[in-house]
Coordinates of C-alpha atoms in Angstrom, one line a residue:
M1105 CA 49.5 50.1 52.5
S1106 CA 51.3 51.0 49.4
A1107 CA 49.7 54.2 48.2
V1108 CA 47.9 54.0 44.8
V1109 CA 47.8 57.8 44.7
Q1110 CA 50.6 60.3 44.8
W1111 CA 49.9 64.0 45.0
L1112 CA 52.2 66.0 42.7
P1113 CA 53.6 69.3 43.9
D1114 CA 50.8 71.2 42.0
G1115 CA 48.1 69.2 43.8
T1116 CA 47.3 66.8 41.0
P1117 CA 46.5 63.2 42.0
Q1118 CA 48.5 60.7 40.0
S1119 CA 48.3 56.9 39.9
T1120 CA 51.5 55.2 41.2
L1121 CA 50.5 52.1 39.2
Y1122 CA 49.9 53.6 35.8
G1123 CA 51.6 57.0 35.9
D1124 CA 48.5 58.7 34.7
I1125 CA 46.5 61.5 36.5
Y1126 CA 43.1 61.0 38.0
R1127 CA 41.7 64.4 37.0
S1128 CA 42.8 67.7 35.6
R1129 CA 46.0 69.3 36.9
G1130 CA 46.2 71.8 39.7
A1131 CA 45.2 72.0 43.4
D1132 CA 41.9 73.5 42.6
G1133 CA 40.9 70.6 40.4
Q1134 CA 38.2 72.7 38.8
G1135 CA 38.5 70.8 35.5
G1136 CA 37.8 67.6 37.3
W1137 CA 34.2 68.5 38.2
A1138 CA 33.7 70.3 34.9
Q1139 CA 34.9 67.2 33.1
A1140 CA 32.5 65.0 35.1
Q1141 CA 29.6 67.3 34.1
H1142 CA 30.5 67.9 30.5
V1143 CA 31.9 64.5 29.5
F1144 CA 29.9 62.1 31.5
L1145 CA 26.7 63.7 32.8
R1146 CA 26.0 65.7 29.7
G1147 CA 27.3 63.0 27.4
C1148 CA 24.8 60.5 28.9
G1149 CA 21.9 63.1 28.8
L1150 CA 21.7 63.4 32.6
L1151 CA 21.7 67.2 32.6
A1152 CA 18.5 68.8 31.5
Q1153 CA 18.6 71.1 28.5
P1154 CA 16.3 74.0 27.7
D1155 CA 14.5 71.9 25.1
Q1156 CA 14.9 68.4 26.6
P1157 CA 14.5 66.9 30.0
A1158 CA 17.3 64.8 31.5
A1159 CA 17.2 61.1 30.6
W1160 CA 16.4 60.1 34.1
A1161 CA 13.4 62.4 34.5
H1162 CA 10.1 60.8 35.5
V1163 CA 11.4 57.3 35.8
P1164 CA 11.3 55.3 39.0
R1165 CA 14.9 54.1 39.0
W1166 CA 18.1 54.7 37.0
H1167 CA 21.2 52.6 36.7
V1168 CA 24.7 54.1 36.1
L1169 CA 27.8 51.9 35.4
E1170 CA 31.3 53.5 35.8
N1171 CA 34.3 51.5 34.7
G1172 CA 37.1 53.1 36.7
F1173 CA 35.7 54.6 39.9
G1174 CA 39.0 56.1 40.9
L1175 CA 38.6 58.9 43.5
G1176 CA 34.8 59.0 43.1
L1177 CA 34.6 62.4 41.5
N1178 CA 32.2 61.3 38.8
F1179 CA 30.1 59.6 41.4
L1180 CA 29.9 62.7 43.6
A1181 CA 29.1 64.9 40.6
T1182 CA 26.3 62.5 39.6
W1183 CA 24.9 62.4 43.1
Q1184 CA 24.9 66.2 43.3
A1185 CA 23.1 66.5 39.9
W1186 CA 20.6 63.8 40.7
R1187 CA 19.6 65.4 44.0
E1188 CA 19.3 68.9 42.5
Q1189 CA 16.9 67.9 39.6
P1190 CA 13.2 68.0 40.6
D1191 CA 12.2 65.3 38.1
A1192 CA 15.1 62.9 38.5
S1193 CA 14.4 59.2 39.4
A1194 CA 13.4 58.4 42.9
E1195 CA 16.0 55.7 43.1
L1196 CA 19.5 55.8 41.7
H1197 CA 21.7 52.7 41.4
Y1198 CA 25.4 53.6 40.8
I1199 CA 27.7 50.6 40.0
G1200 CA 31.4 51.4 40.2
I1201 CA 34.3 49.1 39.3
E1202 CA 37.7 49.7 40.7
A1203 CA 40.7 47.4 40.9
H1204 CA 42.9 49.5 43.1
P1205 CA 40.9 51.5 45.7
A1206 CA 42.5 54.6 47.1
R1207 CA 42.4 55.7 50.7
A1208 CA 39.5 57.7 52.2
D1209 CA 41.7 60.7 52.7
D1210 CA 42.6 60.7 49.0
V1211 CA 38.9 60.7 48.2
L1212 CA 38.4 63.7 50.5
R1213 CA 41.4 65.5 49.2
S1214 CA 40.3 65.1 45.6
A1215 CA 37.0 66.7 46.3
A1216 CA 38.3 69.4 48.7
A1217 CA 38.1 72.2 46.1
F1218 CA 34.4 71.7 45.5
A1219 CA 32.3 73.2 48.4
E1220 CA 29.0 71.7 47.0
L1221 CA 30.5 68.2 46.8
Q1222 CA 32.1 68.3 50.3
P1223 CA 29.1 67.1 52.3
L1224 CA 28.7 64.2 49.8
A1225 CA 32.4 63.4 49.9
Q1226 CA 32.3 63.3 53.7
R1227 CA 29.4 60.8 53.5
L1228 CA 31.3 58.6 51.0
A1229 CA 34.6 58.8 53.1
A1230 CA 32.7 57.7 56.2
V1231 CA 32.0 54.3 54.7
W1232 CA 35.2 54.0 52.7
R1233 CA 36.8 51.1 54.6
G1234 CA 37.2 47.3 54.5
L1235 CA 37.4 47.3 50.7
L1236 CA 38.5 43.8 50.2
P1237 CA 37.9 42.3 46.7
G1238 CA 34.2 41.7 46.2
V1239 CA 31.1 43.8 46.2
H1240 CA 30.4 46.6 48.7
R1241 CA 27.0 48.2 49.0
W1242 CA 26.0 51.4 50.7
T1243 CA 22.6 53.1 50.6
W1244 CA 21.9 56.7 51.5
D1245 CA 18.4 58.2 52.1
D1246 CA 18.3 61.6 50.4
T1247 CA 15.8 64.2 49.2
G1248 CA 15.1 66.1 46.0
P1249 CA 15.1 69.9 45.7
Q1250 CA 11.4 70.0 46.8
G1251 CA 11.9 67.6 49.7
Q1252 CA 10.7 64.5 47.8
P1253 CA 12.3 61.3 49.3
R1254 CA 15.0 59.6 47.3
R1255 CA 17.4 56.7 47.7
L1256 CA 20.9 56.2 46.4
H1257 CA 22.6 52.8 46.2
L1258 CA 26.3 52.6 45.5
T1259 CA 27.5 49.1 44.5
L1260 CA 31.3 49.2 44.4
C1261 CA 32.9 46.2 42.8
I1262 CA 36.5 45.8 43.9
G1263 CA 38.6 43.9 41.3
T1264 CA 39.3 43.9 37.7
A1265 CA 36.8 45.2 35.1
Q1266 CA 37.3 42.0 33.1
R1267 CA 35.9 40.0 36.1
W1268 CA 33.0 42.2 37.1
L1269 CA 31.7 43.0 33.6
R1270 CA 31.3 39.2 33.1
E1271 CA 29.6 38.7 36.5
L1272 CA 27.2 41.7 36.6
D1273 CA 23.7 40.8 35.3
T1274 CA 21.7 44.0 35.6
P1275 CA 21.0 46.2 32.5
V1276 CA 22.2 49.7 32.9
D1277 CA 21.0 53.0 31.5
S1278 CA 24.2 55.1 31.5
V1279 CA 27.8 54.1 31.1
Y1280 CA 30.9 56.1 32.1
L1281 CA 34.2 54.8 30.6
D1282 CA 36.8 56.5 32.8
G1283 CA 39.9 54.2 32.8
F1284 CA 43.4 55.6 32.6
D1285 CA 44.9 56.4 29.2
P1286 CA 44.5 53.5 26.7
A1287 CA 48.3 53.7 26.1
R1288 CA 49.0 53.1 29.8
N1289 CA 46.1 50.8 30.7
P1290 CA 45.1 49.0 27.4
D1291 CA 43.1 46.3 29.2
M1292 CA 40.4 48.8 30.2
W1293 CA 39.8 49.6 26.6
S1294 CA 40.2 46.4 24.8
P1295 CA 37.6 45.1 22.2
E1296 CA 36.8 42.3 24.6
L1297 CA 36.1 44.6 27.5
L1298 CA 33.9 46.9 25.3
R1299 CA 31.9 43.9 24.3
A1300 CA 31.4 43.1 27.9
V1301 CA 30.2 46.6 28.6
A1302 CA 27.8 46.3 25.7
R1303 CA 26.4 43.1 27.2
L1304 CA 25.0 45.1 30.1
C1305 CA 23.4 47.8 27.9
R1306 CA 19.8 48.1 26.8
R1307 CA 19.1 49.3 23.3
G1308 CA 19.3 53.1 23.8
T1309 CA 21.8 53.1 26.7
R1310 CA 24.1 56.1 26.4
L1311 CA 27.8 55.9 26.9
A1312 CA 30.3 58.6 27.4
T1313 CA 34.1 58.9 27.7
W1314 CA 36.9 61.4 27.4
S1315 CA 39.0 59.1 25.2
V1316 CA 38.6 59.5 21.4
A1317 CA 41.3 57.0 20.5
R1318 CA 40.7 55.3 17.2
A1319 CA 40.9 51.9 18.8
V1320 CA 38.2 52.9 21.3
R1321 CA 35.9 54.2 18.6
D1322 CA 36.3 51.1 16.5
G1323 CA 35.8 48.8 19.5
L1324 CA 32.6 50.5 20.5
R1325 CA 31.2 50.4 17.0
Q1326 CA 32.1 46.7 16.7
A1327 CA 30.3 46.1 20.1
G1328 CA 27.1 47.7 18.7
F1329 CA 27.3 51.4 19.6
R1330 CA 26.6 54.4 17.4
V1331 CA 29.6 56.6 18.1
E1332 CA 30.1 60.4 17.6
R1333 CA 32.7 62.9 18.6
A1334 CA 31.6 65.9 20.6
A1335 CA 33.3 69.1 21.7
G1336 CA 35.7 68.4 24.5
L1337 CA 36.6 70.3 27.6
P1338 CA 39.9 72.3 27.1
P1339 CA 42.6 71.3 27.0
K1340 CA 41.0 68.3 25.2
R1341 CA 39.4 69.1 21.9
H1342 CA 37.0 66.2 21.8
C1343 CA 35.2 63.7 23.9
L1344 CA 33.1 60.7 22.8
R1345 CA 29.4 59.9 23.0
A1346 CA 27.8 56.7 22.0
V1347 CA 24.4 55.0 22.0
Y1348 CA 23.9 51.3 22.2
D1349 CA 21.9 50.4 19.0
P1350 CA 23.3 47.3 17.4
A1351 CA 22.3 46.3 13.9
W1352 CA 21.7 42.8 15.2
Q1353 CA 19.3 41.5 17.9
P1354 CA 21.3 41.0 21.1
R1355 CA 21.1 37.4 22.4
T1356 CA 22.3 38.0 25.9
A1357 CA 19.4 37.7 28.4
L1358 CA 20.0 39.9 31.4
R1359 CA 18.1 39.6 34.6
A1360 CA 14.6 41.1 34.4
P1361 CA 12.5 42.2 37.4
L1362 CA 9.9 39.8 38.6
Q1363 CA 7.8 42.6 39.9
P1364 CA 8.7 45.9 38.2
R1365 CA 6.3 48.0 40.2
P1366 CA 5.6 47.9 44.0
G1367 CA 2.2 46.7 45.1
R1368 CA 0.7 44.8 48.0
A1369 CA 3.0 42.3 49.8
L1370 CA 2.1 39.8 52.5
V1371 CA 4.8 38.6 54.9
V1372 CA 4.1 35.6 57.0
G1373 CA 6.3 35.7 60.1
G1374 CA 7.3 38.6 62.4
G1375 CA 10.9 37.6 63.4
L1376 CA 14.2 38.8 62.0
A1377 CA 13.5 37.3 58.6
G1378 CA 10.0 38.7 58.2
A1379 CA 10.9 42.1 59.5
A1380 CA 13.9 42.4 57.2
A1381 CA 11.8 41.4 54.2
A1382 CA 9.0 43.7 55.1
H1383 CA 11.3 46.7 55.6
S1384 CA 13.3 46.2 52.4
L1385 CA 10.0 46.0 50.4
A1386 CA 8.4 48.9 52.3
Q1387 CA 11.4 51.1 51.4
R1388 CA 10.7 50.4 47.8
G1389 CA 7.1 51.5 48.0
W1390 CA 5.3 48.3 48.8
Q1391 CA 2.4 48.2 51.1
V1392 CA 3.3 45.4 53.4
T1393 CA 1.1 43.3 55.7
V1394 CA 2.9 41.2 58.3
L1395 CA 1.0 38.3 59.9
D1396 CA 2.2 36.3 62.8
R1397 CA 0.5 33.8 65.2
A1398 CA 2.2 35.5 68.2
V1399 CA 0.7 38.6 69.6
A1400 CA 4.0 40.6 69.6
P1401 CA 6.9 40.6 67.1
A1402 CA 10.1 38.6 67.7
A1403 CA 8.3 36.0 69.7
G1404 CA 10.2 33.0 68.3
A1405 CA 14.0 32.5 67.8
S1406 CA 14.3 36.3 67.3
G1407 CA 13.3 36.7 70.9
L1408 CA 16.9 36.0 72.0
P1409 CA 17.8 38.6 74.7
V1410 CA 20.9 39.7 72.9
G1411 CA 23.1 38.5 70.1
L1412 CA 26.4 39.5 68.5
L1413 CA 27.6 40.4 65.0
A1414 CA 30.9 39.1 63.8
P1415 CA 32.3 37.8 60.5
H1416 CA 33.2 34.3 59.8
V1417 CA 36.9 34.0 58.7
S1418 CA 38.7 31.3 56.8
P1419 CA 42.3 31.0 55.4
D1420 CA 40.9 30.8 51.8
D1421 CA 38.2 33.5 52.4
A1422 CA 35.5 31.0 51.6
P1423 CA 32.0 31.9 50.3
L1424 CA 30.6 31.8 53.9
S1425 CA 33.3 34.3 55.0
R1426 CA 32.5 36.7 52.2
L1427 CA 28.8 36.3 52.8
T1428 CA 29.0 37.1 56.5
R1429 CA 31.0 40.3 55.7
A1430 CA 28.3 41.4 53.3
G1431 CA 25.6 40.6 55.8
L1432 CA 27.5 42.3 58.6
G1433 CA 27.8 45.5 56.5
A1434 CA 24.1 45.5 55.7
T1435 CA 23.0 44.9 59.3
L1436 CA 25.3 47.6 60.7
Q1437 CA 24.0 50.1 58.2
R1438 CA 20.5 49.4 59.2
A1439 CA 21.3 49.4 62.9
Q1440 CA 23.0 52.8 62.5
R1441 CA 19.9 54.2 60.8
L1442 CA 17.1 52.7 63.0
L1443 CA 18.5 51.9 66.5
T1444 CA 19.9 54.0 69.4
P1445 CA 23.5 53.1 70.2
G1446 CA 23.9 51.7 73.7
L1447 CA 20.3 50.7 73.8
G1448 CA 19.5 48.6 70.8
W1449 CA 23.0 47.9 69.7
A1450 CA 26.6 49.0 70.2
P1451 CA 29.7 48.7 67.8
T1452 CA 31.9 47.4 70.5
G1453 CA 34.0 45.0 68.5
V1454 CA 34.1 41.2 69.2
L1455 CA 36.9 39.0 70.5
E1456 CA 37.0 35.5 69.0
H1457 CA 38.8 32.9 71.1
Q1458 CA 40.1 30.4 68.5
L1459 CA 39.7 27.2 70.5
E1460 CA 39.6 24.7 67.7
G1461 CA 41.9 26.4 65.3
R1462 CA 39.4 26.2 62.4
H1463 CA 39.1 29.9 61.8
A1464 CA 42.1 31.8 60.6
L1465 CA 42.8 34.9 58.5
P1466 CA 43.8 34.7 54.9
P1467 CA 47.5 35.3 54.2
A1468 CA 48.6 38.9 54.9
S1469 CA 49.3 39.5 51.2
A1470 CA 45.6 39.0 50.5
W1471 CA 44.2 40.6 53.7
H1472 CA 46.1 43.8 54.4
P1473 CA 45.4 46.6 54.7
W1474 CA 41.6 46.5 54.0
G1475 CA 40.9 43.3 55.9
E1476 CA 42.1 44.9 59.1
H1477 CA 38.8 46.8 59.3
W1478 CA 37.0 43.5 59.6
S1479 CA 39.4 41.2 61.5
S1480 CA 42.9 41.2 62.9
P1481 CA 45.0 39.2 65.4
A1482 CA 44.0 40.1 68.9
T1483 CA 46.5 42.2 70.8
T1484 CA 48.1 41.2 74.1
A1485 CA 46.0 43.9 75.8
Q1486 CA 42.8 42.5 74.4
R1487 CA 43.6 39.0 75.6
R1488 CA 44.4 40.4 79.0
Q1489 CA 41.1 42.2 79.2
A1490 CA 39.4 38.9 78.5
N1491 CA 41.6 37.2 81.2
L1492 CA 43.0 34.9 78.6
P1493 CA 46.6 33.7 78.6
T1494 CA 48.9 35.7 76.4
E1495 CA 49.6 32.6 74.2
A1496 CA 45.9 32.1 73.6
Q1497 CA 44.9 32.2 69.9
A1498 CA 42.4 35.0 69.4
L1499 CA 41.1 37.3 66.7
W1500 CA 39.7 40.8 67.1
H1501 CA 36.7 41.7 64.9
G1502 CA 36.8 45.5 65.0
C1503 CA 33.6 45.6 63.0
G1504 CA 31.7 43.5 65.5
A1505 CA 28.8 44.5 67.7
W1506 CA 26.1 43.4 70.1
L1507 CA 22.6 43.8 69.0
R1508 CA 19.2 43.1 70.6
P1509 CA 17.2 41.2 67.9
A1510 CA 13.8 42.3 69.2
A1511 CA 14.8 45.9 68.9
L1512 CA 15.9 45.5 65.3
V1513 CA 12.7 43.6 64.5
Q1514 CA 10.4 46.3 66.0
A1515 CA 12.3 49.1 64.4
Q1516 CA 12.0 47.6 60.9
L1517 CA 8.3 46.9 61.3
A1518 CA 7.8 50.5 62.4
H1519 CA 8.1 51.6 58.7
P1520 CA 5.0 53.6 57.7
N1521 CA 4.3 51.2 54.8
V1522 CA 4.2 48.1 57.1
A1523 CA 1.1 47.0 58.9
W1524 CA 1.6 44.5 61.7
H1525 CA -1.1 42.0 62.6
G1526 CA -0.3 39.8 65.6
G1527 CA -2.3 36.9 66.9
Q1528 CA -3.1 35.9 63.3
A1529 CA -1.9 32.4 62.4
V1530 CA -1.8 31.6 58.7
A1531 CA -3.0 28.0 58.0
S1532 CA -2.8 28.0 54.1
L1533 CA -1.8 30.0 51.1
A1534 CA -3.4 29.8 47.7
R1535 CA -3.1 31.8 44.5
E1536 CA -6.5 33.0 43.3
A1537 CA -7.3 35.5 40.6
D1538 CA -3.6 36.6 40.2
S1539 CA -3.3 37.3 43.9
W1540 CA -2.1 35.4 47.0
H1541 CA -4.7 34.7 49.6
A1542 CA -3.8 33.8 53.2
R1543 CA -6.4 31.9 55.2
D1544 CA -6.7 30.9 58.8
A1545 CA -7.6 27.5 60.3
Q1546 CA -11.3 28.2 59.7
G1547 CA -10.7 28.9 56.1
R1548 CA -11.3 32.7 56.4
C1549 CA -9.3 34.9 54.1
V1550 CA -7.1 37.1 56.3
A1551 CA -5.0 38.9 53.7
V1552 CA -4.7 39.3 49.9
A1553 CA -1.5 40.4 48.2
D1554 CA 0.4 40.5 44.9
V1555 CA 3.4 38.9 46.5
A1556 CA 3.6 36.5 49.5
V1557 CA 6.8 36.1 51.4
V1558 CA 6.9 33.2 53.8
C1559 CA 9.4 33.9 56.7
A1560 CA 8.1 31.4 59.2
G1561 CA 11.4 29.6 60.0
F1562 CA 11.1 25.9 60.3
D1563 CA 7.3 26.2 59.9
T1564 CA 7.8 27.5 56.3
A1565 CA 8.0 23.9 55.1
T1566 CA 4.7 23.1 56.7
L1567 CA 3.0 26.1 55.1
L1568 CA 4.4 25.4 51.6
A1569 CA 3.9 21.6 51.6
P1570 CA 0.2 21.7 50.5
L1571 CA 1.3 23.6 47.4
G1572 CA 3.7 20.7 46.5
C1573 CA 6.8 22.7 47.4
R1574 CA 9.3 20.9 49.6
L1575 CA 12.3 22.8 50.9
P1576 CA 15.2 21.0 52.9
L1577 CA 14.6 22.8 56.2
H1578 CA 15.7 21.4 59.5
A1579 CA 15.1 22.5 63.1
L1580 CA 18.0 23.5 65.3
R1581 CA 17.1 24.2 68.9
G1582 CA 19.3 26.6 70.9
Q1583 CA 19.3 27.5 74.6
V1584 CA 21.1 30.4 76.4
A1585 CA 21.7 31.3 80.0
W1586 CA 21.2 34.9 81.2
A1587 CA 20.8 37.0 84.4
R1588 CA 20.6 40.6 85.5
M1589 CA 23.9 42.0 86.4
A1590 CA 22.5 43.7 89.5
D1591 CA 21.5 40.3 90.9
W1592 CA 25.0 39.0 91.0
P1593 CA 28.0 39.9 93.2
P1594 CA 29.8 43.2 92.2
E1595 CA 33.1 41.5 91.8
L1596 CA 31.7 39.8 88.7
Q1597 CA 32.0 43.1 86.8
T1598 CA 35.8 42.7 86.7
A1599 CA 35.6 39.0 85.7
L1600 CA 33.5 39.7 82.6
P1601 CA 35.0 41.1 79.4
P1602 CA 34.0 44.7 78.3
W1603 CA 32.9 43.4 74.9
P1604 CA 31.4 40.2 73.5
V1605 CA 33.5 37.1 73.1
N1606 CA 32.7 34.2 70.8
G1607 CA 34.5 31.1 69.6
H1608 CA 32.8 28.2 71.5
G1609 CA 29.4 29.7 72.3
S1610 CA 29.5 33.4 73.1
L1611 CA 29.3 35.7 76.1
V1612 CA 27.8 39.2 76.1
A1613 CA 27.8 41.2 79.3
G1614 CA 26.5 44.6 80.4
V1615 CA 23.8 44.9 77.7
P1616 CA 20.5 46.7 78.6
A1617 CA 18.4 43.7 77.5
G1618 CA 16.6 42.8 80.7
P1619 CA 12.8 42.8 81.1
A1620 CA 12.9 46.4 82.2
G1621 CA 15.9 47.4 80.1
E1622 CA 18.4 46.6 82.9
P1623 CA 21.9 45.3 82.1
I1624 CA 22.3 41.6 81.8
W1625 CA 24.9 39.0 80.8
C1626 CA 24.0 36.3 78.3
M1627 CA 25.8 33.0 77.4
G1628 CA 25.1 30.4 74.8
S1629 CA 24.1 28.8 72.8
T1630 CA 23.4 25.1 72.5
F1631 CA 22.8 23.3 69.2
V1632 CA 20.3 20.5 69.3
R1633 CA 19.2 19.2 66.0
G1634 CA 15.6 18.0 65.3
R1635 CA 14.1 19.5 68.4
T1636 CA 11.2 22.0 68.0
D1637 CA 10.2 22.4 71.7
T1638 CA 11.3 25.6 73.5
A1639 CA 11.1 24.6 77.2
P1640 CA 14.5 25.1 78.8
T1641 CA 16.3 22.0 80.1
A1642 CA 18.7 21.4 82.9
D1643 CA 21.1 19.5 80.6
E1644 CA 21.5 22.4 78.2
H1645 CA 21.8 24.9 81.1
T1646 CA 24.8 22.8 82.3
A1647 CA 26.1 22.5 78.7
N1648 CA 26.3 26.3 78.4
L1649 CA 28.5 26.5 81.6
D1650 CA 30.7 23.8 80.1
K1651 CA 31.0 25.9 76.9
L1652 CA 31.9 29.0 79.0
Q1653 CA 34.6 27.1 80.9
R1654 CA 36.4 26.5 77.6
L1655 CA 35.7 29.9 76.1
L1656 CA 36.5 32.1 79.1
P1657 CA 37.8 30.0 82.1
S1658 CA 38.1 33.1 84.3
A1659 CA 34.6 34.2 83.7
A1660 CA 33.3 30.7 84.1
G1661 CA 35.0 30.4 87.5
A1662 CA 33.3 33.6 88.7
L1663 CA 29.9 32.6 87.4
A1664 CA 29.9 28.9 88.3
P1665 CA 28.9 29.2 91.9
H1666 CA 25.8 31.2 90.9
W1667 CA 25.0 29.4 87.7
P1668 CA 21.9 27.5 89.0
Q1669 CA 20.3 30.9 89.7
A1670 CA 20.7 32.1 86.1
Q1671 CA 17.7 32.0 83.9
A1672 CA 17.3 30.2 80.6
W1673 CA 15.7 30.9 77.3
A1674 CA 15.3 28.6 74.3
G1675 CA 14.3 29.0 70.6
V1676 CA 14.2 27.0 67.4
R1677 CA 16.3 28.1 64.4
C1678 CA 15.9 26.9 60.9
T1679 CA 18.9 25.5 58.9
V1680 CA 19.6 24.3 55.4
P1681 CA 22.1 21.5 54.4
D1682 CA 24.4 23.8 52.5
R1683 CA 24.4 26.4 55.4
F1684 CA 23.1 29.2 53.2
P1685 CA 19.7 30.9 53.6
I1686 CA 16.9 30.3 51.2
V1687 CA 15.7 33.6 49.7
G1688 CA 13.5 34.9 47.0
A1689 CA 11.1 33.4 44.4
V1690 CA 10.3 29.7 44.8
D1691 CA 9.3 29.1 41.2
P1692 CA 8.2 32.2 39.2
Q1693 CA 6.6 30.1 36.5
R1694 CA 4.6 27.8 38.7
W1695 CA 3.8 30.2 41.5
P1696 CA 4.3 33.8 40.4
G1697 CA 4.8 36.0 43.4
L1698 CA 5.5 33.3 46.0
C1699 CA 8.8 33.9 47.8
V1700 CA 10.5 32.7 51.0
L1701 CA 13.2 34.0 53.4
T1702 CA 14.2 31.3 55.8
G1703 CA 17.1 29.0 56.8
L1704 CA 19.2 31.7 58.5
G1705 CA 20.4 29.2 61.1
A1706 CA 22.4 30.8 63.9
R1707 CA 23.3 33.8 61.8
G1708 CA 19.9 35.5 61.7
L1709 CA 21.3 38.8 63.0
T1710 CA 24.2 38.8 60.5
L1711 CA 22.3 37.7 57.4
S1712 CA 18.6 38.7 57.7
V1713 CA 19.0 42.3 56.5
L1714 CA 21.1 41.2 53.6
A1715 CA 18.7 38.5 52.7
G1716 CA 15.8 41.0 52.6
E1717 CA 17.8 43.2 50.2
V1718 CA 18.5 40.1 48.0
L1719 CA 14.8 39.5 47.9
A1720 CA 14.0 43.0 46.9
A1721 CA 16.8 43.0 44.3
Q1722 CA 15.4 39.9 42.7
L1723 CA 11.9 41.3 42.6
H1724 CA 12.9 44.6 41.2
G1725 CA 15.8 43.5 39.0
E1726 CA 18.3 45.7 41.0
P1727 CA 22.0 45.0 41.2
W1728 CA 22.7 42.4 43.8
P1729 CA 23.9 43.8 47.1
L1730 CA 26.8 41.2 47.2
E1731 CA 28.8 39.2 44.7
P1732 CA 26.4 37.8 42.1
A1733 CA 27.8 34.3 42.6
L1734 CA 27.1 34.6 46.3
A1735 CA 23.6 35.9 45.6
H1736 CA 22.8 32.9 43.5
K1737 CA 23.9 30.6 46.4
L1738 CA 21.1 32.1 48.4
L1739 CA 18.2 32.0 45.9
A1740 CA 15.4 29.6 46.5
L1741 CA 15.6 28.6 42.9
R1742 CA 18.6 26.4 43.7
W1743 CA 16.3 23.9 45.4
G1744 CA 14.3 23.4 42.2
R1745 CA 13.5 20.5 40.1
S1746 CA 16.8 18.6 40.4
S1747 CA 17.7 19.2 44.0
P1748 CA 20.8 17.0 44.8
H1749 CA 19.7 16.8 48.4
G1750 CA 16.4 15.0 47.8
A1751 CA 14.3 18.0 48.6
G1752 CA 12.0 17.3 45.7
P1753 CA 10.7 19.7 43.2
C1754 CA 9.3 23.0 44.2

């Protein structure tokens, strides 16, 4: 990786691309934190004054936009100030834009002089990887000075400011302009860019920057800001403060929340989709009731004994590839927070045997170095461990993992704001008196809520049809084979790989997913379209062995003599013609508060958590947790009045 930061002899970080420094000179960097506080935090009113509370006091959430994330010092200073103020917002969204991300050790080195920022810098550096172009989202649970719970979301947009300022669609409350010197990086300060910043501002949004260049002042005024100079931090004499207050009525309509305040939510379905939706809403203060016809959670397709997490790759880094990376990141974060490693999940990595040659990495120039965190060519040693020939085409997904779906479902439903009600089938939904009423087959009302989220897989279509809403959902049956490791000859241990392998079906071995938590191996799955029954069949059992013989011939040879003794499990997934899940509000005008989360297909583990966050972002008007263009590919609104697939109006 060509370093974007060089450290000068006196300890100052300098950009190798622009020849400008990231912060004040000197190894102690004291002016860097002081500048963050004086120029940006105080300039945006985020530090309380004796006669005036901070701007984010007593509000539920606050949105900060920084153009020029750099080494993250402004972010760390904002995080520290937010967590120290008793009255600060319970939720902070920080949107950073950076075209050339530095390395994690540069982030740590930049903050090394500040003891108070060190713990926060360590938390940031721990996730600072895989920064390919796109949107990266991290969330931290935190507490205020009196122990009050708080949540911080960092949405880091990797790419040019020109691109992201056009694509972002969430209004912000504070803006930090912190690009390199206008003389060295004029694109970051152009009139066009400042107008793009203004597009994201509410009337009253405050903006701060260290630059007082005439062109910057004029550009901000032309974009609708009231601008004033303020005393700077030596050696700078001045800094700039501005308030968005145009003389005209802005015509740009930014995305507004559908449900600004949390209330009561009803989730129909207790599998991966329903649990993810329930947990994302519960984290934002909703009181969530989950209803499912089964007595226990994860009784449907989410009852798969064990699954794996791995990204989809493609030479052109297609939307599905970028979507699975975002989903994988979201699922791994939640697994780390809720599950016990080695029991509910394990970040083992996943080997992909490229049997059909359809999956390949983008060119090295577009992939290295950040892409190596996600996927890289498999090494000779890794092929050898899987008993594959050295010439076999294979990828190593270092970010991959195995995960027990039922464990994730149960952990998400354990949130204190979630109430589970099993054995409760919902026969109909109706909107009555501004609320959604769920009724059973006898017509009895079993739940009332402000928002209803239908997460019933293929059955979602049946439940929504009486309302006149038709979604293009299709059933996809899948069957796997599995067995307890202890029931098979000991020599099998050396025939099975030490980590999951996928490519033509998948094999996961040694996972504690048996009925009593004992280690098992699991192989599958079949794909049978249009079937909704779940009774295992002999044909599909044989088909899974055929898949294994192509995927891992050595393992198949060892397992084949005992294959008839293996057990089988089958479930029904739900798919959509365009291969993207269906998430969010169905039609806010026609059915306010009616949402869905379905159509996850065979990627429920990878995409369900992300889909739950997309649902919550739409309801609350939060920044999308992935590229906005990708988020729109998931929204249920795409299957509206003019569906090209004949789904009919919703």
